[in-house]
Amino acid sequence: MLHTIKKIGVLTSGGDAPGMNAAIRSVVRTCAFHDIKCYGIYRGYEGMIDGDFVEMDARSVKGIINKGGTMLKSARSKDFRTKEGRAKAYEQLRKAGIDAFVVIGGDGSFTGAMIFNKEYNFPVMGIPGTIDNDIFGTTHTLGYDTALNTVVEVIDKIRDTASSHNRLFFIEVMGRDVGHIALNVGIGAGAEEILIPEEDLGLDRLLESLRRSKQSGKSSSIVIVAEGDKIGKSVFELKDYVEENMSEYEVRVSVLGHMQRGGAPSCFDRVLASRMGVKAVESLITGKSSYMVGMKNDVMDLTPFDQAVKGKSKINKELLRVSDIMSI
Ligand code: F6P
């Protein structure tokens, strides 16, 4: 492959996700495969502005494919949102002789890369790394599959105690303002109800559904609440509301929080990360720039940044129907 790119930077940006280390490993080793130098950029765009770089080779990334988190650390950078900040970053990259970079992150990270590319005509490529799976242009973002498995395991544990005490549990899961995690773990863990931002169930229908569960002989219930759900009440207010309107239920709440972002990446995420890293580097060295690597029909494809950041990943309506039928 003919290319003039000699040094590629790699960074992780935004909320961390399991599989980011596997993606770093793939970018570094694909560079090595093509005799290109690779530089790790610590702490996302903050580290780029500070010139916090480390040269990496195939051995630098040994033993990390199975590690959650990111060895390069991650951060959200306010300075990179300013022209001055991006100018400093460009200066640092130029000083180090880095002539392209791969950013592993979410839509905010891609927006920054897109603006940087426009300002400096600097080659950039994105790998979608976020547990939310809320990025247009890929069926899976890195970390999503791992988060689903982590959460399902936890809900199974909560169900043990819910059924032992005949309780109703409201379990809040991450996902920012989309309901992919909630919908899939709700089906996977056999939840009685799933509240997601994309579907406004409403409080009355929630009570109706819980009454139906009770009448059908269910002694305990699990309701999954996406953190972005718009029912208008926090999970704690939902608890109070149900206790006030359905005294037959003893209600508890569990907010899973950041444990959903940790843990060893699943095999699916490790393979996806490895594939995305190869695609990102080989796209750069064949002259492409300002794209996000994504999986479509099990093929690694490219989506222009401006589409990836503007688009929204849609909820699968068939899953909604499945969840309704399963909770009969
Ligand atoms: O985007 C990933 C995510 O975990 C979201 O699901 C969640 O809302 C957010 O990050 C939490 O952000 P922070 O790590 O800054 O608290």
Coordinates of C-alpha atoms in Angstrom, one line a residue, residues 72-190:
L72 CA -3.6 5.4 27.5
K73 CA -6.1 6.9 29.9
S74 CA -9.0 8.9 28.7
A75 CA -10.4 12.4 29.3
R76 CA -12.9 14.9 28.1
S77 CA -11.0 18.1 26.9
K78 CA -12.6 21.5 27.1
D79 CA -9.4 23.1 25.7
F80 CA -9.6 21.0 22.5
R81 CA -13.0 22.7 21.9
T82 CA -11.1 26.0 21.4
K83 CA -9.1 27.0 18.3
E84 CA -6.2 27.8 20.6
G85 CA -6.3 24.4 22.2
R86 CA -6.4 22.7 18.8
A87 CA -3.5 24.9 17.6
K88 CA -1.4 23.7 20.5
A89 CA -2.3 20.1 19.7
Y90 CA -1.4 20.6 16.1
E91 CA 2.0 22.1 17.2
Q92 CA 2.7 19.1 19.4
L93 CA 1.9 16.6 16.7
R94 CA 4.1 18.4 14.2
K95 CA 6.9 18.6 16.7
A96 CA 6.7 14.9 17.2
G97 CA 6.5 14.3 13.4
I98 CA 3.1 12.5 13.9
D99 CA 1.2 12.9 10.6
A100 CA -2.2 11.1 11.3
F101 CA -4.1 9.8 14.3
V102 CA -6.7 7.3 15.2
V103 CA -9.2 8.3 18.0
I104 CA -11.1 5.7 19.9
G105 CA -14.2 7.2 21.5
G106 CA -17.7 8.5 21.0
D107 CA -19.5 11.1 18.9
G108 CA -18.0 14.0 20.9
S109 CA -14.5 12.7 20.2
F110 CA -15.3 12.3 16.5
T111 CA -16.6 15.9 16.3
G112 CA -13.3 17.2 17.7
A113 CA -11.4 15.1 15.2
M114 CA -13.6 16.3 12.3
I115 CA -13.0 19.9 13.2
F116 CA -9.3 19.3 13.6
N117 CA -9.1 17.7 10.2
K118 CA -10.9 20.6 8.6
E119 CA -8.7 23.2 10.3
Y120 CA -5.4 21.5 9.6
N121 CA -6.2 19.0 6.8
F122 CA -4.7 16.5 9.2
P123 CA -5.6 12.8 8.5
V124 CA -7.8 11.3 11.2
M125 CA -9.8 8.1 11.6
G126 CA -12.3 7.1 14.3
I127 CA -13.1 3.8 16.1
P128 CA -16.4 3.9 18.0
G129 CA -15.7 3.1 21.6
T130 CA -18.6 3.5 24.1
I131 CA -20.8 1.1 25.9
D132 CA -23.9 3.1 24.8
N133 CA -23.9 1.9 21.2
D134 CA -25.5 5.2 20.3
I135 CA -23.4 6.0 17.2
F136 CA -24.8 5.9 13.7
G137 CA -22.9 3.8 11.2
T138 CA -22.2 0.7 13.2
T139 CA -24.3 -2.1 14.7
H140 CA -21.9 -2.4 17.6
T141 CA -19.6 0.1 19.4
L142 CA -16.7 -1.2 21.4
G143 CA -17.7 -2.1 24.9
Y144 CA -21.4 -2.5 24.2
D145 CA -21.4 -6.4 24.1
T146 CA -19.3 -6.5 27.3
A147 CA -21.6 -4.1 29.1
L148 CA -24.7 -6.2 28.1
N149 CA -23.1 -9.3 29.5
T150 CA -21.9 -7.6 32.7
V151 CA -25.4 -6.1 33.4
V152 CA -27.3 -9.3 32.7
E153 CA -25.1 -11.1 35.2
V154 CA -25.9 -8.5 37.8
I155 CA -29.6 -8.5 37.2
D156 CA -29.6 -12.3 37.6
K157 CA -28.1 -11.7 41.0
I158 CA -30.7 -9.1 41.9
R159 CA -33.4 -11.4 40.8
D160 CA -32.3 -14.0 43.4
T161 CA -33.0 -11.5 46.3
A162 CA -36.1 -10.0 44.6
S163 CA -37.7 -13.4 44.4
S164 CA -36.6 -14.4 47.9
H165 CA -38.4 -11.3 49.3
N166 CA -41.2 -11.0 46.8
R167 CA -40.0 -7.5 45.9
L168 CA -40.1 -5.2 42.9
F169 CA -36.7 -3.8 41.8
F170 CA -36.2 -0.7 39.7
I171 CA -32.7 -1.2 38.2
E172 CA -31.2 1.9 36.5
V173 CA -28.7 1.2 33.7
M174 CA -26.4 3.5 31.7
G175 CA -26.8 4.4 28.0
R176 CA -26.8 8.2 28.2
D177 CA -29.9 9.2 26.1
V178 CA -30.5 5.9 24.3
G179 CA -32.1 2.6 25.5
H180 CA -30.0 -0.1 23.7
I181 CA -28.5 -1.4 27.0
A182 CA -31.8 -1.3 28.8
L183 CA -33.8 -3.0 26.1
N184 CA -31.4 -5.8 25.5
V185 CA -30.6 -6.6 29.1
G186 CA -34.3 -6.4 29.9
I187 CA -35.0 -9.1 27.4
G188 CA -31.9 -11.1 28.3
A189 CA -32.7 -11.0 32.1
G190 CA -36.4 -11.5 31.7

